[in-house]
Coordinates of C-alpha atoms and ligand atoms in Angstrom, one line a residue:
X1 CA 18.3 42.5 17.6
X2 CA 18.7 45.0 14.9
X3 CA 15.1 46.2 14.9
X4 CA 14.9 46.4 10.7
X5 CA 16.1 42.4 10.7
X6 CA 13.3 41.3 13.3
X7 CA 11.9 38.2 11.8
X8 CA 8.3 39.2 12.8
X9 CA 8.6 43.0 11.3
X10 CA 11.0 42.5 8.2
X11 CA 8.9 42.4 5.0
X12 CA 10.5 39.6 3.5
X13 CA 11.0 36.4 5.6
X14 CA 12.2 32.7 4.9
X15 CA 10.6 29.9 7.1
X16 CA 12.1 26.6 7.3
X17 CA 10.1 23.7 8.3
X18 CA 12.0 20.2 9.0
X19 CA 10.8 16.7 8.8
X20 CA 10.5 15.6 12.2
X21 CA 8.3 18.9 12.6
X22 CA 5.9 18.2 9.5
X23 CA 5.9 14.5 9.4
X24 CA 4.9 12.2 12.5
X25 CA 6.9 9.1 13.3
X26 CA 4.1 7.5 11.2
X27 CA 5.0 9.2 8.2
X28 CA 2.1 11.1 8.1
X29 CA 1.5 15.3 7.9
X30 CA 1.3 16.7 11.1
X31 CA -1.8 18.7 9.9
X32 CA -3.2 20.2 13.0
X33 CA -0.1 21.5 13.7
X34 CA 0.6 23.0 10.7
X35 CA -2.4 24.4 10.2
X36 CA -1.4 26.6 13.3
X37 CA 1.8 27.6 11.2
X38 CA -0.6 28.1 8.5
X39 CA -2.6 30.4 10.5
X40 CA 0.5 32.3 11.7
X41 CA 1.5 32.4 8.1
X42 CA -1.8 34.6 7.2
X43 CA -1.7 36.6 9.7
X44 CA 2.0 38.0 8.9
X45 CA 0.6 38.5 5.6
X46 CA -2.0 40.5 6.4
X47 CA 0.4 42.6 8.3
X48 CA 2.2 43.1 4.8
X49 CA 4.9 40.4 5.3
X50 CA 5.8 38.5 2.5
X51 CA 6.8 34.8 2.9
X52 CA 8.8 32.2 1.3
X53 CA 8.5 28.6 3.1
X54 CA 11.2 26.2 2.8
X55 CA 9.7 22.8 3.4
X56 CA 11.5 19.0 4.1
X57 CA 9.8 16.2 4.3
X58 CA 9.2 14.5 0.9
X59 CA 11.7 11.9 2.0
X60 CA 10.2 11.2 5.0
X61 CA 6.4 11.2 3.9
X62 CA 7.6 9.0 0.3
X63 CA 9.2 6.7 3.0
X64 CA 6.2 5.6 4.5
X65 CA 4.3 5.4 1.5
X66 CA 6.9 2.9 -0.1
X67 CA 7.6 1.1 3.1
X68 CA 11.5 2.0 2.8
X69 CA 13.7 0.9 6.0
X70 CA 15.4 4.0 7.9
X71 CA 12.7 6.7 7.0
X72 CA 14.1 6.2 3.0
X73 CA 18.0 7.4 3.9
X74 CA 19.0 4.2 3.7
X75 CA 20.6 4.6 0.3
X76 CA 20.7 7.4 -2.2
X77 CA 18.4 5.4 -4.5
X78 CA 16.1 5.0 -1.5
X79 CA 16.1 9.1 -0.5
X80 CA 15.5 9.5 -4.5
X81 CA 12.4 7.6 -5.3
X82 CA 11.0 8.7 -1.4
X83 CA 11.3 12.2 -2.2
X84 CA 9.9 11.8 -5.9
X85 CA 7.2 10.3 -4.2
X86 CA 6.7 12.4 -1.0
X87 CA 6.8 15.8 -3.1
X88 CA 3.7 15.0 -4.3
X89 CA 2.0 14.7 -1.0
X90 CA 3.8 17.8 0.3
X91 CA 3.1 20.3 -2.3
X92 CA -0.5 19.2 -2.1
X93 CA -0.9 19.5 1.4
X94 CA 1.2 23.1 1.1
X95 CA -1.6 24.0 -1.8
X96 CA -4.5 23.2 0.5
X97 CA -3.9 24.4 3.8
X98 CA -2.7 27.9 2.3
X99 CA -5.8 28.0 -0.2
X100 CA -8.1 27.4 2.7
X101 CA -6.7 30.6 4.1
X102 CA -7.0 32.7 0.7
X103 CA -3.1 32.0 -0.2
X104 CA -2.0 30.5 -3.9
X105 CA 1.5 28.4 -3.3
X106 CA 3.6 27.9 -5.7
X107 CA 6.2 25.2 -5.7
X108 CA 10.1 25.4 -6.8
X109 CA 12.3 22.5 -6.5
X110 CA 16.1 23.7 -6.6
X111 CA 19.3 21.6 -7.1
X112 CA 22.6 22.7 -5.2
X113 CA 23.9 23.3 -8.8
X114 CA 20.7 25.7 -9.7
X115 CA 22.1 27.9 -7.0
X116 CA 25.9 27.8 -7.4
X117 CA 25.7 28.5 -11.1
X118 CA 25.4 32.3 -11.2
X119 CA 23.2 32.7 -14.0
X120 CA 20.8 30.0 -12.8
X121 CA 21.0 31.6 -9.4
X122 CA 19.8 34.8 -11.2
X123 CA 16.9 32.9 -12.9
X124 CA 15.8 31.6 -9.4
X125 CA 16.1 34.7 -7.7
X126 CA 14.1 36.2 -10.9
X127 CA 11.1 33.5 -10.5
X128 CA 11.2 34.4 -6.7
X129 CA 10.9 38.3 -7.1
X130 CA 7.9 37.7 -9.6
X131 CA 6.1 35.3 -7.5
X132 CA 6.0 37.8 -4.3
X133 CA 5.3 40.7 -6.4
X134 CA 1.8 38.2 -7.2
X135 CA 1.1 37.9 -3.9
X136 CA 1.8 34.0 -4.2
X137 CA 3.4 32.0 -1.0
X138 CA 6.7 29.8 -2.9
X139 CA 7.1 26.8 -1.2
X140 CA 10.6 25.5 -2.0
X141 CA 12.5 21.8 -1.4
X142 CA 15.5 20.7 -3.1
X143 CA 15.1 18.3 -6.2
X144 CA 16.3 15.4 -4.1
X145 CA 15.1 13.0 -7.1
X146 CA 18.1 14.1 -9.3
X147 CA 20.8 15.6 -6.8
X148 CA 23.8 13.2 -6.4
X149 CA 25.6 12.6 -3.2
X150 CA 28.4 15.4 -4.1
X151 CA 26.0 18.0 -5.3
X152 CA 23.0 18.4 -3.0
X153 CA 22.5 19.9 -0.2
X154 CA 21.5 17.3 1.9
X155 CA 19.6 19.8 4.2
X156 CA 17.5 22.6 4.0
X157 CA 19.1 24.8 6.6
X158 CA 21.7 26.2 4.1
X159 CA 19.2 26.0 1.5
X160 CA 16.9 28.4 3.3
X161 CA 19.9 30.6 3.5
X162 CA 20.8 30.5 -0.1
X163 CA 17.1 31.0 -0.6
X164 CA 17.0 33.9 1.1
X165 CA 20.0 35.4 -0.4
X166 CA 18.0 34.8 -3.8
X167 CA 14.9 36.5 -3.0
X168 CA 16.2 39.3 -0.9
X169 CA 14.9 38.4 2.7
X170 CA 16.0 40.3 5.5
X171 CA 15.4 36.8 7.9
X172 CA 15.3 33.2 8.1
X173 CA 13.5 31.4 10.9
X174 CA 14.7 27.6 10.9
X175 CA 11.7 26.0 13.1
X176 CA 13.6 23.4 14.7
X177 CA 13.0 20.4 17.7
X178 CA 15.3 23.0 20.1
X179 CA 15.0 26.1 20.8
X180 CA 18.2 27.3 19.7
X181 CA 21.9 26.8 20.3
X182 CA 22.7 26.1 23.7
X183 CA 25.9 25.9 25.7
X184 CA 25.5 22.4 25.8
X185 CA 23.0 19.8 24.8
X186 CA 20.2 20.7 26.5
X187 CA 18.9 16.4 26.5
X188 CA 22.0 15.8 28.2
X189 CA 23.4 18.5 30.4
X190 CA 20.8 20.0 32.3
X191 CA 23.0 23.3 33.1
X192 CA 22.8 23.9 29.4
X193 CA 21.8 27.6 28.7
X194 CA 20.5 28.7 25.9
X195 CA 22.6 31.7 23.9
X196 CA 19.7 34.0 22.8
X197 CA 22.0 36.3 20.3
X198 CA 25.0 35.5 18.6
X199 CA 27.0 38.3 16.8
X200 CA 29.2 36.6 14.8
X201 CA 29.9 32.8 14.0
X202 CA 33.3 32.3 15.4
X203 CA 35.1 29.3 16.4
X204 CA 33.9 29.1 19.5
X205 CA 30.2 29.3 18.6
X206 CA 31.3 26.1 15.9
X207 CA 31.9 24.2 19.1
X208 CA 28.8 24.5 20.5
X209 CA 27.5 23.4 17.4
X210 CA 29.3 20.0 17.7
X211 CA 27.3 19.2 20.7
X212 CA 24.5 19.1 18.4
X213 CA 21.1 16.8 18.9
X214 CA 19.2 15.6 16.0
X215 CA 16.1 14.0 15.6
X216 CA 16.9 11.1 13.1
X217 CA 14.2 11.8 10.7
X218 CA 15.8 15.2 8.9
X219 CA 19.1 15.8 7.7
X220 CA 20.4 18.9 9.1
X221 CA 22.1 18.9 12.6
X222 CA 23.4 22.0 14.5
X223 CA 26.3 22.5 12.6
X224 CA 24.3 22.7 9.0
X225 CA 22.3 25.6 10.9
X226 CA 25.5 27.7 11.9
X227 CA 26.7 27.3 8.8
X228 CA 23.0 28.5 7.6
X229 CA 24.1 31.5 9.7
X230 CA 26.9 32.2 8.4
X231 CA 25.6 32.1 4.6
X232 CA 22.4 34.3 5.9
X233 CA 24.8 36.8 7.8
X234 CA 27.0 37.3 4.7
X235 CA 23.9 38.4 2.9
X236 CA 22.9 40.9 5.3
X237 CA 20.0 39.0 6.4
X238 CA 19.3 37.7 10.4
X239 CA 18.9 34.2 11.4
X240 CA 16.9 32.3 13.5
X241 CA 16.9 28.6 15.1
X242 CA 13.7 28.1 17.1
X243 CA 11.7 25.8 18.5
X244 CA 8.8 24.6 16.6
X245 CA 7.5 22.0 19.2
X246 CA 4.7 24.7 20.0
X247 CA 1.2 25.2 18.0
X248 CA 1.9 28.9 16.4
X249 CA 5.6 29.1 16.3
X250 CA 6.3 32.5 14.6
X251 CA 3.6 34.1 17.3
X252 CA 5.2 32.6 19.9
X253 CA 8.9 34.0 18.4
X254 CA 7.2 37.3 18.2
X255 CA 6.5 37.3 21.7
X256 CA 10.3 37.1 22.3
X257 CA 12.1 35.6 24.7
X258 CA 12.8 32.5 22.9
X259 CA 15.3 30.9 20.6
X260 CA 18.7 31.9 19.2
X261 CA 19.0 35.1 16.9
X262 CA 21.8 35.4 14.5
X263 CA 22.3 39.0 13.5
X264 CA 23.2 40.2 10.1
X265 CA 24.7 43.2 10.3
X266 CA 26.9 42.8 8.1
X267 CA 26.5 43.8 4.2
X268 CA 28.2 43.0 1.3
X269 CA 27.4 43.7 -2.3
X270 CA 25.0 41.0 -3.8
X271 CA 28.1 39.5 -5.7
X272 CA 30.1 39.2 -3.0
X273 CA 27.3 37.3 -0.9
X274 CA 26.4 35.0 -3.3
X275 CA 30.5 33.8 -3.6
X276 CA 30.3 33.7 0.0
X277 CA 27.0 31.7 0.4
X278 CA 28.6 29.1 -2.0
X279 CA 29.2 25.7 -0.8
X280 CA 31.6 24.4 -3.7
X281 CA 35.2 25.7 -5.1
X282 CA 37.0 24.5 -7.7
X283 CA 40.2 24.6 -6.7
X284 CA 42.4 26.1 -4.0
X285 CA 45.1 28.5 -3.8
X286 CA 47.3 28.5 -0.7
X287 CA 49.1 31.3 0.4
X288 CA 51.8 33.0 2.4
X289 CA 51.5 34.6 5.6
X290 CA 52.1 37.9 4.0
X291 CA 49.8 37.5 1.5
X292 CA 47.4 36.5 4.3
X293 CA 47.8 39.7 6.0
X294 CA 47.6 42.0 2.8
X295 CA 44.0 40.3 2.0
X296 CA 42.3 41.3 5.3
X297 CA 43.3 44.1 4.8
X298 CA 41.6 44.9 1.0
X299 CA 44.1 44.0 -1.3
X300 CA 44.1 41.9 -4.1
X301 CA 46.1 38.3 -4.1
X302 CA 48.8 38.8 -6.7
X303 CA 50.5 35.8 -7.6
X304 CA 53.7 36.6 -5.2
X305 CA 52.1 35.4 -2.4
X306 CA 50.8 32.3 -3.4
X307 CA 52.4 29.0 -2.8
X308 CA 50.3 26.4 -4.8
X309 CA 47.5 25.8 -6.6
X310 CA 44.8 22.6 -6.3
X311 CA 42.5 21.5 -8.4
X312 CA 41.0 22.1 -12.4
X313 CA 39.5 25.7 -12.8
X314 CA 39.0 27.7 -15.5
X315 CA 39.1 31.8 -15.5
X316 CA 36.0 32.9 -13.5
X317 CA 35.8 29.8 -11.6
X318 CA 35.3 30.0 -7.9
X319 CA 38.3 28.9 -5.9
X320 CA 39.0 29.1 -2.0
X321 CA 42.2 31.0 -0.9
X322 CA 43.6 28.7 2.2
X323 CA 45.9 30.2 4.5
X324 CA 49.3 28.7 6.0
X325 CA 47.6 27.1 8.8
X326 CA 45.2 25.5 6.6
X327 CA 42.1 27.7 7.2
X328 CA 40.1 28.7 4.4
X329 CA 40.7 32.4 4.2
X330 CA 38.6 33.9 1.5
X331 CA 36.8 33.3 -1.6
X332 CA 37.2 34.6 -5.3
X333 CA 37.2 34.4 -9.0
X334 CA 40.6 33.3 -10.6
X335 CA 41.5 35.6 -13.3
X336 CA 43.6 33.0 -14.8
X337 CA 42.6 29.1 -15.5
X338 CA 44.5 26.4 -13.0
X339 CA 47.4 25.7 -15.6
X340 CA 48.4 29.8 -15.6
X341 CA 47.4 30.0 -12.2
X342 CA 50.5 27.3 -11.3
X343 CA 53.3 28.7 -13.7
X344 CA 52.8 32.0 -12.3
X345 CA 52.4 31.3 -8.7
X346 CA 54.9 32.7 -6.1
X347 CA 56.7 34.5 -9.1
X348 CA 56.9 38.2 -9.5
X349 CA 54.6 40.9 -11.2
X350 CA 57.4 41.6 -13.5
X351 CA 58.3 37.9 -14.6
X352 CA 54.6 37.2 -16.0
X353 CA 54.6 38.5 -19.2
X354 CA 57.4 36.6 -19.8
X355 CA 56.3 33.4 -18.0
X356 CA 52.9 33.6 -19.7
X357 CA 53.3 35.0 -23.2
X358 CA 50.6 37.4 -23.2
X359 CA 49.9 40.4 -20.9
X360 CA 49.4 39.4 -16.9
X361 CA 46.0 40.6 -15.6
X362 CA 46.5 42.9 -12.5
X363 CA 46.3 40.0 -10.2
X364 CA 45.4 36.6 -9.8
X365 CA 42.2 37.4 -7.6
X366 CA 41.0 41.1 -7.7
X367 CA 39.5 42.2 -4.4
X368 CA 36.3 43.2 -6.4
X369 CA 35.6 39.3 -7.3
X370 CA 36.8 38.0 -3.8
X371 CA 35.3 37.7 -0.4
X372 CA 36.7 37.1 3.4
X373 CA 35.5 34.3 5.3
Ligands
LIG401 N1 14.8 17.6 1.1 C1 14.7 17.1 2.4 C2 13.2 16.5 2.3 O1 12.4 16.9 2.1 C3 14.6 16.7 3.3 C4 16.2 17.9 4.2 C5 16.3 17.9 5.2 O2 16.4 16.7 6.0 O3 16.5 18.8 5.8 O4 12.6 15.4 2.7

């Protein structure tokens, strides 16, 4: 592990706690256990570490209070009502426990859209910066009560990775009901081995994540944790999946030999990291093999290399760049709206001015506004 990115010693850490750890099967907060987490947070803060908490549990807590079936996840309407009800209890609990240790809590509820929109993302980042500067402990959750099915994180793993990016944290710790990524599902296969370190999230790692375990209470399985690792790593932050089934889980993590660390060695500009971490795109531009090769060696995407354009987007919107084999190779900000992009698709640079009726831009997607995934 890169020392500077160690969750135990880094200067800013995002700590995500899942629903199944926070809430017992009867729908009550597991206060005794949570107290040990808060003790760890107090110790980390005393050692100079700033901590941002991403806390799940609103839906599980609210479902119990409202008597809703399936832990409040039977429908989006139920989840929204449960979240609205449970969030009050959840934030009260955090405020009480942190205050008892001399810390001030602040609550931020965000939707996917808040972080996908660059301006709102920067606003959230500025608020986090100010809160941390004031010595406050931000407690964050998705604003489930207003999020709709198509535009929600749905799980707090990826939200935590996005928050790490927005807050400039060096590491993310996902407290989970499993002690990291295993070669197979440890609850079914006695030969499953924990993978202590992952240098890069590739297709082999994604395949292992498919053999996931899930408590049924939260919504983030191993696949969403791996996606979170990819987002965090793209922003230069390490991500750790580690068991929270023990008391004092952060102290245990600092002791070593547990969990899986996804090292975040790669760093990109903040804008590129934001792009790579986005979960939605307005359209897709398909490209040929020549363009794919050029892109991976650092070139811009020219209209000649595009084969097909899908979606409705304006100039400056985020689009995915898809290779001939269907893989999303890169993502970038389009220099043209969808209509014009379609008109110039596959055309040589010399032909563009006449086709468009105005001076063409240097590229369809400029390399400064593009990130290879
Ligand atoms: N935002 C949800 C809640 O507070 C949890 C999402 C998740 O399961 O990760 O209940």
